[in-house]
mmCIF file of C-alpha atoms and ligand atoms in Angstrom:
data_model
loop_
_atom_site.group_PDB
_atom_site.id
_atom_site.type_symbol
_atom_site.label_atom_id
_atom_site.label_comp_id
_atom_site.label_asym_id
_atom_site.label_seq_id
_atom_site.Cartn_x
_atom_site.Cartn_y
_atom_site.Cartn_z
ATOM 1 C CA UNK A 1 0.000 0.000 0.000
ATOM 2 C CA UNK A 2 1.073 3.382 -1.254
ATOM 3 C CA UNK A 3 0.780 6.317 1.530
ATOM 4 C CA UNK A 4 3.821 8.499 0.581
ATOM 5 C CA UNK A 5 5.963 7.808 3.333
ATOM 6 C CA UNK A 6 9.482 6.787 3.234
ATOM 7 C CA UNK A 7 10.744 4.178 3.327
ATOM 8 C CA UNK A 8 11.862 4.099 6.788
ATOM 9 C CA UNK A 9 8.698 5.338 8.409
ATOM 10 C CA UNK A 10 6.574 2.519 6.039
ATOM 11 C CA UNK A 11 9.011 -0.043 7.794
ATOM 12 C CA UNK A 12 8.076 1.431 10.983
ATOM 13 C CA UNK A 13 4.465 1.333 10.032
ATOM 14 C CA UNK A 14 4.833 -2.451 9.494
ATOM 15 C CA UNK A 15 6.839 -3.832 12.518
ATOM 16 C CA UNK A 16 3.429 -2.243 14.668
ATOM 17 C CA UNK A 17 1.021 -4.033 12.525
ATOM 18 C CA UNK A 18 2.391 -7.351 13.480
ATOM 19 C CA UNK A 19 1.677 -6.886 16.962
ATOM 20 C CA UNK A 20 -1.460 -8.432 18.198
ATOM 21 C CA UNK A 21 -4.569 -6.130 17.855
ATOM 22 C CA UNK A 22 -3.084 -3.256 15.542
ATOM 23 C CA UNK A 23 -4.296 -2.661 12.645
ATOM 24 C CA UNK A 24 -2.685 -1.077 9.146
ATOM 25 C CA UNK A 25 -4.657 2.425 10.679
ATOM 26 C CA UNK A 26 -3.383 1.751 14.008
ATOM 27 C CA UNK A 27 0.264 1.085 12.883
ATOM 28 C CA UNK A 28 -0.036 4.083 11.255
ATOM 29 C CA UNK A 29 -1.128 6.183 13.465
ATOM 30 C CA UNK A 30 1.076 5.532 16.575
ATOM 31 C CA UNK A 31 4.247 5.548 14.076
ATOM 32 C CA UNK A 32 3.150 8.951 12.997
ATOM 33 C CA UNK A 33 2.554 10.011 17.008
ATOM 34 C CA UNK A 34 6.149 8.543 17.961
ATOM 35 C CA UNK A 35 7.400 10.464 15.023
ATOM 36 C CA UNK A 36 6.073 13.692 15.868
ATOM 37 C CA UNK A 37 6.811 13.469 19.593
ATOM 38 C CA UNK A 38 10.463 14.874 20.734
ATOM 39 C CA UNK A 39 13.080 12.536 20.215
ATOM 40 C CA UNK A 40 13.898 12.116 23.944
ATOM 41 C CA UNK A 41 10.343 10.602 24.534
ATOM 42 C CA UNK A 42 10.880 8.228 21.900
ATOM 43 C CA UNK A 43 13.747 7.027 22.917
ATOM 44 C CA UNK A 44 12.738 6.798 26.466
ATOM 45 C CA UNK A 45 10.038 4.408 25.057
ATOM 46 C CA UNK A 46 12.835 2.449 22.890
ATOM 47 C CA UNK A 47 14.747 2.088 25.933
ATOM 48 C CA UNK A 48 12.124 0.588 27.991
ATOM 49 C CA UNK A 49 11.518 -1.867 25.486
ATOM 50 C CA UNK A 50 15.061 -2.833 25.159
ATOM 51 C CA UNK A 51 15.515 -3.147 28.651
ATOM 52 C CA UNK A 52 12.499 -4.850 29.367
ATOM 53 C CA UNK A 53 13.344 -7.532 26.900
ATOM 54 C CA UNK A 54 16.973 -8.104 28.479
ATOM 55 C CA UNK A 55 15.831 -8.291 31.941
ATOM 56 C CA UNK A 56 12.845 -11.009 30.874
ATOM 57 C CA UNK A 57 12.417 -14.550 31.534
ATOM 58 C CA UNK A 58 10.434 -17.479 31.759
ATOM 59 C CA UNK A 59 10.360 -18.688 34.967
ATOM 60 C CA UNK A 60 12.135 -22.002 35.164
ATOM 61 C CA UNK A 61 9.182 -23.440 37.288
ATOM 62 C CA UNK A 62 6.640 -22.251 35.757
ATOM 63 C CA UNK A 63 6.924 -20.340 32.420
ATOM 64 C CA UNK A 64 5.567 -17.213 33.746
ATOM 65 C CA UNK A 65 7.198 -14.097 32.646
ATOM 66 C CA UNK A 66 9.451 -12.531 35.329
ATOM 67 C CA UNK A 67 12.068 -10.436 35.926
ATOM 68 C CA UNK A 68 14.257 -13.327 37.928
ATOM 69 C CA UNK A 69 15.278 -17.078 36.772
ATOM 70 C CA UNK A 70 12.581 -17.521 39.518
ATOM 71 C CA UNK A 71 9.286 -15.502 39.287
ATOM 72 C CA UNK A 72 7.709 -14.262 42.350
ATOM 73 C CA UNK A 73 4.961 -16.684 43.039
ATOM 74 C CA UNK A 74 7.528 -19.378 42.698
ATOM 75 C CA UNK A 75 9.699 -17.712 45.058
ATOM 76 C CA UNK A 76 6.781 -17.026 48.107
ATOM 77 C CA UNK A 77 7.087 -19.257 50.426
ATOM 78 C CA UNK A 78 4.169 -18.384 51.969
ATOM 79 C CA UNK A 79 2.424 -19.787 48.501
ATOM 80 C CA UNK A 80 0.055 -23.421 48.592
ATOM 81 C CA UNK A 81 2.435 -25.478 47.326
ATOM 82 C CA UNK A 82 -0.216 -28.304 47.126
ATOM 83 C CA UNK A 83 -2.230 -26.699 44.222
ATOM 84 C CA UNK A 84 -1.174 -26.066 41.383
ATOM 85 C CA UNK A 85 -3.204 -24.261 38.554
ATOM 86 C CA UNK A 86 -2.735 -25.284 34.843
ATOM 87 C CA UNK A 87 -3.229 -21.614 32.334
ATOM 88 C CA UNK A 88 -2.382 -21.025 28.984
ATOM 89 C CA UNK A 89 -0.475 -18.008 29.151
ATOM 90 C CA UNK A 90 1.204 -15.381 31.654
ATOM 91 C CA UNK A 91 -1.657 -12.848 31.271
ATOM 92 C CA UNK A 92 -4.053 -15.733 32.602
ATOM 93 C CA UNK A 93 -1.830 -15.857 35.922
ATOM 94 C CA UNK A 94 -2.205 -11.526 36.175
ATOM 95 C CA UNK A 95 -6.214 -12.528 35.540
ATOM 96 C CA UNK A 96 -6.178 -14.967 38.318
ATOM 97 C CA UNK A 97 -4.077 -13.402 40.798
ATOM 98 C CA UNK A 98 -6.669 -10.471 40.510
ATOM 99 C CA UNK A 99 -9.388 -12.248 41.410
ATOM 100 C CA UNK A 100 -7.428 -13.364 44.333
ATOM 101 C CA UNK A 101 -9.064 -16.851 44.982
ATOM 102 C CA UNK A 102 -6.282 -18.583 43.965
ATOM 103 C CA UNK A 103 -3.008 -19.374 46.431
ATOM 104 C CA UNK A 104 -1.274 -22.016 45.146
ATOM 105 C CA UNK A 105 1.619 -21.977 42.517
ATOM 106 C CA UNK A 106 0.764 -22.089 38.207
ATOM 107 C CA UNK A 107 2.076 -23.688 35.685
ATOM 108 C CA UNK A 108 2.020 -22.042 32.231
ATOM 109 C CA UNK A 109 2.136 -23.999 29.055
ATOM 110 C CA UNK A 110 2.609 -20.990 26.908
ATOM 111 C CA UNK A 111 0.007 -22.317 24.576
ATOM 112 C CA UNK A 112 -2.674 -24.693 23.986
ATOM 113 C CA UNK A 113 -2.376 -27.804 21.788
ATOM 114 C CA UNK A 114 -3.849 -27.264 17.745
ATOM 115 C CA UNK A 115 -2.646 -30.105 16.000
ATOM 116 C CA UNK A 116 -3.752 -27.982 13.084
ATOM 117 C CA UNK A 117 -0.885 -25.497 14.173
ATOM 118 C CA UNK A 118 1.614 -27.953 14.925
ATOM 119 C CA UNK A 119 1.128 -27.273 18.609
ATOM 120 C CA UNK A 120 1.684 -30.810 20.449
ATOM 121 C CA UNK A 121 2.197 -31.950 24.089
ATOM 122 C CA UNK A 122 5.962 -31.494 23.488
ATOM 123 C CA UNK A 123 5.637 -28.067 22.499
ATOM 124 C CA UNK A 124 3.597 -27.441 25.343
ATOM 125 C CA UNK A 125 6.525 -28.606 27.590
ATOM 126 C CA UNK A 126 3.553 -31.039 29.561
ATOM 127 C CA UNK A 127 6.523 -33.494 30.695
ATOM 128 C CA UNK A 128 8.022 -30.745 32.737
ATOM 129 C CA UNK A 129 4.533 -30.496 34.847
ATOM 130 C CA UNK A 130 4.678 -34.369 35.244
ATOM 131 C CA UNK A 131 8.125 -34.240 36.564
ATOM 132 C CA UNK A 132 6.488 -31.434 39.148
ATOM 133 C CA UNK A 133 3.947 -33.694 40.035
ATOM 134 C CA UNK A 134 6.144 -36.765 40.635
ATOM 135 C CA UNK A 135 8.188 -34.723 42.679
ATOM 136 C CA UNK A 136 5.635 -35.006 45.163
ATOM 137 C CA UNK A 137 4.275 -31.994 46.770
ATOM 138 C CA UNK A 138 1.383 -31.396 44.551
ATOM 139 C CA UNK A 139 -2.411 -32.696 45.343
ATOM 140 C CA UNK A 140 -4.651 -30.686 43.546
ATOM 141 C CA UNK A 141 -4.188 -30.010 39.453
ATOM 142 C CA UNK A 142 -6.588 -27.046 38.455
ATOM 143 C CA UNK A 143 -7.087 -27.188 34.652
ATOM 144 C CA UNK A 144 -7.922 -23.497 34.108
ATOM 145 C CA UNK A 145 -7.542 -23.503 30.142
ATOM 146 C CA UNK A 146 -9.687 -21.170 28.280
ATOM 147 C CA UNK A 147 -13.238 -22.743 27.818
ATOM 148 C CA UNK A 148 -12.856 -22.673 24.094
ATOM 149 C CA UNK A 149 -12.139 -25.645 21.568
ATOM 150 C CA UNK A 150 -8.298 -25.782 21.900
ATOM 151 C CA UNK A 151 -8.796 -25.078 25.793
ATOM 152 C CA UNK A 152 -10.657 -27.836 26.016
ATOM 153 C CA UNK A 153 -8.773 -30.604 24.368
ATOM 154 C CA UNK A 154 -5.985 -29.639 26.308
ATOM 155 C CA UNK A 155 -7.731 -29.603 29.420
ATOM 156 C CA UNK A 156 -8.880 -33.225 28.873
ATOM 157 C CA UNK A 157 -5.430 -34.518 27.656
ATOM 158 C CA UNK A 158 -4.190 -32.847 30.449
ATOM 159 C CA UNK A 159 -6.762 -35.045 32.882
ATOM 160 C CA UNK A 160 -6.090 -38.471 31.027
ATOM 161 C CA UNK A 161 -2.189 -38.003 31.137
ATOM 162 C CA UNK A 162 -2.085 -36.777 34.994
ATOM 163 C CA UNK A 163 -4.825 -39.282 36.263
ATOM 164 C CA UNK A 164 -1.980 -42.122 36.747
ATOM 165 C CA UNK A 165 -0.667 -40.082 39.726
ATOM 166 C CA UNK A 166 -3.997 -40.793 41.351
ATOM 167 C CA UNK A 167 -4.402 -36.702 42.429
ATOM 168 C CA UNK A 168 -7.184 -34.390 42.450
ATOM 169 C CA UNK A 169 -7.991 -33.081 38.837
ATOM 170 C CA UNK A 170 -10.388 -29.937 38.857
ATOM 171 C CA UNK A 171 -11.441 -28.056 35.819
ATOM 172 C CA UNK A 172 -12.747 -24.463 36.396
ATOM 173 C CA UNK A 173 -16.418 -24.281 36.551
ATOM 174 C CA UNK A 174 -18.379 -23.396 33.563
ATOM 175 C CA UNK A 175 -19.868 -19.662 33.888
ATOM 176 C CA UNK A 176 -17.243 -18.426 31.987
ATOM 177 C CA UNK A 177 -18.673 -17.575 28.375
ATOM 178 C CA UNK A 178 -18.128 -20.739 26.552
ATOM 179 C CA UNK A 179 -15.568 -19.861 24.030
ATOM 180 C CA UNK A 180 -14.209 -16.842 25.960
ATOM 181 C CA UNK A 181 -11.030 -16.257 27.248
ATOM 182 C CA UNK A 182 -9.689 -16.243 30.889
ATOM 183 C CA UNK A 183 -7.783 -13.159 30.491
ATOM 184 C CA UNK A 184 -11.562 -11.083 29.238
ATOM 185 C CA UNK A 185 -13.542 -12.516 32.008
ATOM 186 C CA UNK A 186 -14.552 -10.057 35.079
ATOM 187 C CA UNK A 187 -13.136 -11.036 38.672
ATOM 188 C CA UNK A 188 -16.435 -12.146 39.976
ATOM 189 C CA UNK A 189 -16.733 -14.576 37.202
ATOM 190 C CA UNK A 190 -12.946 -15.849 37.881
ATOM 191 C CA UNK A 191 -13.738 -16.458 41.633
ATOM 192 C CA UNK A 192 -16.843 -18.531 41.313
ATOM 193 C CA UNK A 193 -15.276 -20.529 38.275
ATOM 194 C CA UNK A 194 -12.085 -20.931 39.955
ATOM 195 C CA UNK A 195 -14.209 -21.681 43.429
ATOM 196 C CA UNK A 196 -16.846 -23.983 41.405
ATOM 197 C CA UNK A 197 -14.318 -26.023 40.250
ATOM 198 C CA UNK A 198 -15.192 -30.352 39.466
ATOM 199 C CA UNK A 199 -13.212 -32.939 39.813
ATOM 200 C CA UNK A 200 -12.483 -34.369 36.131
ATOM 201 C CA UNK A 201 -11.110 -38.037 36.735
HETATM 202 ZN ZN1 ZN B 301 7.223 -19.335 38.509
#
């Protein structure tokens, strides 16, 4: 598409319309803003980002994004170290630990499986929350997957490959909008799914 930019600044406008949610007007439109701000702010904002991204992990526990090899739920010892809640993604633990109900540790599996995407239990690193459970400690696994189709099907792999440790499997209840995503779903709705929960297997 044609908008008489240069080069440069139609680059620009492209790297923000590959993030998730912006549009080709969006893109546009925030380049443009960065560009007309003083070059200070911008590169306050470039900074940020650069520094953000260097000082970012995945926690080696649990996959959740942190600033540590350890993230800080991991590292409370004052955490339920018998429960353990199953989400797809970091944002789902920031949705959950708003709602508060929840006290035990997460795992996140930084996905969900879609065969159709090439997205397998292997991708999903599920052995590594097996190897969690065998160590011991954990009695409750919350399956708290989005309730859509991938969510699902991951959720009840998830129950079929864990019910050989002979622990409690919960799935949060139903309430939130079938096809929905944790991360979208009010705090009330959170706390009575997450409090509703059934047992699975
Ligand atoms: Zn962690």
């Amino acid at each position: 598409m044609l908008r008489g930019y240069s080069e440069r600044i139609e680059k620009l406008i492209k790297a923000f319309g590959r993030l998730p949610g912006i549009g080709p007007k969006s893109a546009e439109r925030i380049t443009l803003h960065l560009l007309k701000q003083d070059r200070l702010q911008a590169e306050e904002l470039a900074q940020m980002i650069s520094e953000a991204k260097a000082n970012t992990f995945f926690c080696e526990r649990c996959n959740n994004l942190s600033d540590q090899t350890l993230c800080h739920i991991c590292g409370d010892a004052s955490r339920d170290r018998s429960t353990i809640c199953v989400v797809e993604e970091p944002r789902d633990v920031a949705s959950i630990e708003r709602s508060g109900v929840h006290r035990g540790l997460y795992y996140v599996l930084l996905g969900a499986l879609s065969p159709l995407e090439g997205v397998g239990p292997r991708e999903l690193k599920i052995d590594r929350l097996m190897k969690r459970i065998r160590e011991g400690e954990i009695k409750e696994v919350i399956l708290a997957t989005n309730p859509n189709s991938e969510g699902d099907v991951t959720a009840m792999y998830l129950a079929e490959v864990l019910k050989s440790f002979g622990i409690k499997i919960t799935r949060i209840a139903r309430g939130i909008p079938v096809g929905s995503h944790i991360e979208y779903v009010d705090q009330v709705t959170l706390q009575r799914a997450l409090e509703g929960r059934t047992a699975v297997v």
